[in-house]
mmCIF file of C-alpha atoms and ligand atoms in Angstrom:
data_model
loop_
_atom_site.group_PDB
_atom_site.id
_atom_site.type_symbol
_atom_site.label_atom_id
_atom_site.label_comp_id
_atom_site.label_asym_id
_atom_site.label_seq_id
_atom_site.Cartn_x
_atom_site.Cartn_y
_atom_site.Cartn_z
ATOM 1 C CA MET A 1 154.033 96.443 91.725
ATOM 2 C CA GLU A 2 155.219 93.186 93.264
ATOM 3 C CA LYS A 3 153.413 90.095 92.119
ATOM 4 C CA THR A 4 152.299 89.099 95.646
ATOM 5 C CA LYS A 5 150.812 92.539 96.279
ATOM 6 C CA LYS A 6 148.885 92.344 93.030
ATOM 7 C CA ILE A 7 147.482 88.957 93.974
ATOM 8 C CA LEU A 8 146.517 90.255 97.389
ATOM 9 C CA ILE A 9 144.656 93.238 95.939
ATOM 10 C CA HIS A 10 142.877 90.990 93.461
ATOM 11 C CA SER A 11 141.658 88.660 96.172
ATOM 12 C CA VAL A 12 140.427 91.507 98.363
ATOM 13 C CA VAL A 13 138.480 92.969 95.436
ATOM 14 C CA GLY A 14 137.213 89.496 94.576
ATOM 15 C CA ILE A 15 135.976 88.798 98.086
ATOM 16 C CA ALA A 16 134.273 92.196 98.301
ATOM 17 C CA ALA A 17 132.496 91.616 94.975
ATOM 18 C CA PHE A 18 131.412 88.158 96.061
ATOM 19 C CA THR A 19 130.068 89.487 99.379
ATOM 20 C CA PHE A 20 128.032 92.161 97.593
ATOM 21 C CA ALA A 21 126.699 89.661 95.081
ATOM 22 C CA SER A 22 125.512 87.217 97.740
ATOM 23 C CA TRP A 23 124.043 89.999 99.814
ATOM 24 C CA GLY A 24 122.091 91.040 96.716
ATOM 25 C CA LEU A 25 120.774 87.517 96.264
ATOM 26 C CA PHE A 26 119.764 87.300 99.892
ATOM 27 C CA ALA A 27 117.974 90.656 99.789
ATOM 28 C CA GLN A 28 116.126 89.555 96.659
ATOM 29 C CA GLU A 29 114.950 86.408 98.352
ATOM 30 C CA LYS A 30 113.244 88.404 101.100
ATOM 31 C CA GLN A 31 111.250 90.440 98.613
ATOM 32 C CA ALA A 32 108.031 89.073 97.146
ATOM 33 C CA LYS A 33 108.233 88.754 93.361
ATOM 34 C CA PRO A 34 106.012 91.164 91.410
ATOM 35 C CA TRP A 35 102.578 89.647 90.861
ATOM 36 C CA GLU A 36 100.283 91.359 88.374
ATOM 37 C CA VAL A 37 96.612 91.214 89.298
ATOM 38 C CA PRO A 38 94.025 91.938 86.569
ATOM 39 C CA ALA A 39 92.288 95.297 87.058
ATOM 40 C CA GLU A 40 88.833 93.770 87.504
ATOM 41 C CA TYR A 41 90.090 91.935 90.597
ATOM 42 C CA LYS A 42 92.346 94.721 91.825
ATOM 43 C CA ASN A 43 89.440 97.166 91.926
ATOM 44 C CA MET A 44 86.866 94.656 93.114
ATOM 45 C CA ALA A 45 84.868 95.777 96.146
ATOM 46 C CA ASN A 46 85.008 93.396 99.097
ATOM 47 C CA PRO A 47 81.384 92.174 99.445
ATOM 48 C CA VAL A 48 81.907 90.878 103.007
ATOM 49 C CA PRO A 49 81.955 93.557 105.734
ATOM 50 C CA LYS A 50 84.863 93.369 108.197
ATOM 51 C CA THR A 51 82.716 92.387 111.167
ATOM 52 C CA ASP A 52 83.981 90.470 114.214
ATOM 53 C CA GLU A 53 82.124 87.386 112.918
ATOM 54 C CA SER A 54 83.823 87.580 109.523
ATOM 55 C CA ILE A 55 87.267 88.065 111.057
ATOM 56 C CA LYS A 56 86.682 85.136 113.394
ATOM 57 C CA ALA A 57 85.555 82.891 110.526
ATOM 58 C CA GLY A 58 88.615 84.000 108.561
ATOM 59 C CA GLN A 59 90.910 83.200 111.458
ATOM 60 C CA GLY A 60 89.613 79.622 111.728
ATOM 61 C CA LEU A 61 90.151 79.040 108.000
ATOM 62 C CA TYR A 62 93.542 80.751 107.999
ATOM 63 C CA VAL A 63 94.859 78.601 110.844
ATOM 64 C CA LYS A 64 93.636 75.485 109.073
ATOM 65 C CA TYR A 65 94.749 76.210 105.502
ATOM 66 C CA CYS A 66 97.412 78.906 105.512
ATOM 67 C CA ALA A 67 99.391 79.103 108.754
ATOM 68 C CA SER A 68 101.564 76.075 107.883
ATOM 69 C CA CYS A 69 103.375 78.251 105.335
ATOM 70 C CA HIS A 70 102.461 81.836 106.193
ATOM 71 C CA GLY A 71 102.823 81.487 109.955
ATOM 72 C CA LYS A 72 100.307 82.146 112.721
ATOM 73 C CA THR A 73 100.900 85.897 112.567
ATOM 74 C CA GLY A 74 101.462 86.137 108.808
ATOM 75 C CA LEU A 75 105.210 86.662 108.935
ATOM 76 C CA GLY A 76 105.914 83.843 106.479
ATOM 77 C CA ASP A 77 107.446 81.667 109.196
ATOM 78 C CA GLY A 78 105.173 78.621 109.230
ATOM 79 C CA VAL A 79 106.597 75.131 109.719
ATOM 80 C CA LYS A 80 106.585 74.483 105.953
ATOM 81 C CA ALA A 81 108.224 77.824 105.101
ATOM 82 C CA ARG A 82 111.754 76.389 105.298
ATOM 83 C CA MET A 83 110.945 73.983 102.494
ATOM 84 C CA LEU A 84 109.665 76.675 100.133
ATOM 85 C CA LYS A 85 111.811 78.077 97.345
ATOM 86 C CA ASP A 86 109.808 81.309 97.172
ATOM 87 C CA TYR A 87 109.402 83.910 99.875
ATOM 88 C CA ALA A 88 105.811 83.664 101.101
ATOM 89 C CA GLY A 89 105.648 87.331 102.080
ATOM 90 C CA ASP A 90 105.123 89.272 105.281
ATOM 91 C CA PHE A 91 101.438 90.014 105.760
ATOM 92 C CA SER A 92 102.183 92.573 108.483
ATOM 93 C CA GLY A 93 104.340 94.733 106.211
ATOM 94 C CA ALA A 94 103.604 97.615 103.844
ATOM 95 C CA TYR A 95 104.067 95.619 100.616
ATOM 96 C CA TYR A 96 101.187 93.365 101.577
ATOM 97 C CA GLN A 97 98.989 95.817 103.456
ATOM 98 C CA ASN A 98 99.161 98.452 100.693
ATOM 99 C CA GLN A 99 97.500 96.073 98.254
ATOM 100 C CA THR A 100 93.733 96.137 97.764
ATOM 101 C CA ASP A 101 91.389 93.496 99.207
ATOM 102 C CA GLY A 102 90.794 92.418 95.613
ATOM 103 C CA GLU A 103 94.486 91.676 95.117
ATOM 104 C CA HIS A 104 94.577 89.514 98.250
ATOM 105 C CA PHE A 105 91.423 87.751 97.066
ATOM 106 C CA TYR A 106 92.831 87.079 93.578
ATOM 107 C CA LYS A 107 96.157 85.728 94.856
ATOM 108 C CA THR A 108 94.419 83.437 97.336
ATOM 109 C CA LYS A 109 91.866 82.197 94.844
ATOM 110 C CA PHE A 110 94.181 81.509 91.922
ATOM 111 C CA GLY A 111 97.603 80.982 93.542
ATOM 112 C CA ARG A 112 100.936 80.827 91.707
ATOM 113 C CA ASN A 113 103.817 78.326 91.803
ATOM 114 C CA GLU A 114 104.161 77.179 95.427
ATOM 115 C CA MET A 115 101.178 79.231 96.536
ATOM 116 C CA PRO A 116 98.283 76.748 96.154
ATOM 117 C CA LYS A 117 95.095 77.864 94.458
ATOM 118 C CA TYR A 118 91.968 77.682 96.581
ATOM 119 C CA GLU A 119 89.498 77.990 93.732
ATOM 120 C CA GLY A 120 87.087 75.081 94.122
ATOM 121 C CA LYS A 121 88.408 74.288 97.615
ATOM 122 C CA LEU A 122 87.060 77.334 99.440
ATOM 123 C CA SER A 123 84.007 79.429 98.554
ATOM 124 C CA ASP A 124 84.496 83.057 97.536
ATOM 125 C CA GLU A 125 82.790 84.088 100.759
ATOM 126 C CA ASN A 126 85.288 82.111 102.830
ATOM 127 C CA ILE A 127 88.185 83.645 100.911
ATOM 128 C CA TRP A 128 86.837 87.129 101.694
ATOM 129 C CA HIS A 129 86.637 86.169 105.396
ATOM 130 C CA MET A 130 90.352 85.313 105.259
ATOM 131 C CA VAL A 131 91.118 88.552 103.413
ATOM 132 C CA ASN A 132 89.394 90.374 106.275
ATOM 133 C CA TYR A 133 91.314 88.394 108.875
ATOM 134 C CA MET A 134 94.686 88.978 107.181
ATOM 135 C CA ARG A 135 94.137 92.757 107.523
ATOM 136 C CA THR A 136 94.500 92.288 111.297
ATOM 137 C CA PHE A 137 98.191 91.390 110.808
ATOM 138 C CA LYS A 138 98.992 95.018 110.037
ATOM 139 C CA LYS A 139 101.750 96.315 112.315
HETATM 140 C C1 HEC B 201 102.393 75.450 100.688
HETATM 141 C C2 HEC B 201 102.617 76.764 101.280
HETATM 142 C C3 HEC B 201 101.493 77.783 101.228
HETATM 143 C C4 HEC B 201 100.199 77.661 101.717
HETATM 144 C C5 HEC B 201 99.564 76.447 102.379
HETATM 145 C C6 HEC B 201 99.573 78.932 101.455
HETATM 146 N N1 HEC B 201 100.438 79.790 100.841
HETATM 147 FE FE1 HEC B 201 100.051 81.726 100.283
HETATM 148 N N2 HEC B 201 101.905 81.867 99.449
HETATM 149 C C7 HEC B 201 102.867 80.883 99.474
HETATM 150 C C8 HEC B 201 104.019 81.317 98.697
HETATM 151 C C9 HEC B 201 105.309 80.542 98.465
HETATM 152 C C10 HEC B 201 103.707 82.618 98.220
HETATM 153 C C11 HEC B 201 104.556 83.498 97.288
HETATM 154 C C12 HEC B 201 104.179 83.097 95.872
HETATM 155 C C13 HEC B 201 104.874 83.866 94.785
HETATM 156 O O1 HEC B 201 105.346 84.980 95.019
HETATM 157 O O2 HEC B 201 104.890 83.354 93.657
HETATM 158 C C14 HEC B 201 102.373 82.932 98.725
HETATM 159 C C15 HEC B 201 101.723 84.128 98.489
HETATM 160 C C16 HEC B 201 100.490 84.481 99.015
HETATM 161 C C17 HEC B 201 99.849 85.759 98.846
HETATM 162 C C18 HEC B 201 100.439 86.972 98.133
HETATM 163 C C19 HEC B 201 101.302 87.716 99.136
HETATM 164 C C20 HEC B 201 101.845 89.059 98.699
HETATM 165 O O3 HEC B 201 102.753 89.548 99.388
HETATM 166 O O4 HEC B 201 101.382 89.626 97.712
HETATM 167 C C21 HEC B 201 98.645 85.707 99.499
HETATM 168 C C22 HEC B 201 97.597 86.804 99.618
HETATM 169 C C23 HEC B 201 98.535 84.382 100.065
HETATM 170 N N3 HEC B 201 99.674 83.655 99.757
HETATM 171 C C24 HEC B 201 97.468 83.931 100.799
HETATM 172 C C25 HEC B 201 97.321 82.630 101.280
HETATM 173 C C26 HEC B 201 96.123 82.155 101.961
HETATM 174 C C27 HEC B 201 94.934 83.009 102.314
HETATM 175 C C28 HEC B 201 96.343 80.829 102.217
HETATM 176 C C29 HEC B 201 95.395 79.838 102.855
HETATM 177 C C30 HEC B 201 94.059 79.734 102.314
HETATM 178 C C31 HEC B 201 97.670 80.486 101.710
HETATM 179 N N4 HEC B 201 98.237 81.609 101.151
HETATM 180 C C32 HEC B 201 98.268 79.223 101.802
HETATM 181 C C33 HEC B 201 102.768 79.647 100.100
HETATM 182 C C34 HEC B 201 101.625 79.130 100.682
#
């Protein structure tokens, strides 16, 4: 094989590999990282019924504390989202909605990395109101 042909084939293969690799990285970025929730929280019953009052209270708190990152409709497109290293999630999607109320409660209360913890800032009752409100984002 001529040398130039060889070089050409190598670069095509190289570019293809690079494209796949970066696509992989991009896809990974749009996927929330696994987050283990202890069983006692995962299976915890939500003590606050999903009434209109609770959902309304949750909405007020959500807009105040969470929408800057998670976006008004929970798509992870708040004004601060661009500055985050981690994907904040899509609250309308299956990954989020298939979790239990207890998992949402735990993640909100204790946080992780760029997700602030609200323990001590918001009462458990208020966190449950937000958990109830965030169910309304379901597509
Ligand atoms: C400073 C930005 C920021 C704010 C403010 C914020 N979050 Fe988050 N949140 C994140 C990020 C980033 C993640 C992803 C964390 C990770 O995967 O380690 C996250 C993850 C979550 C998750 C887990 C999502 C999933 O898909 O499992 C829940 C639930 C959550 N946030 C609820 C809230 C609630 C409720 C509030 C307001 C009380 C709030 N967040 C405020 C940045 C934020």
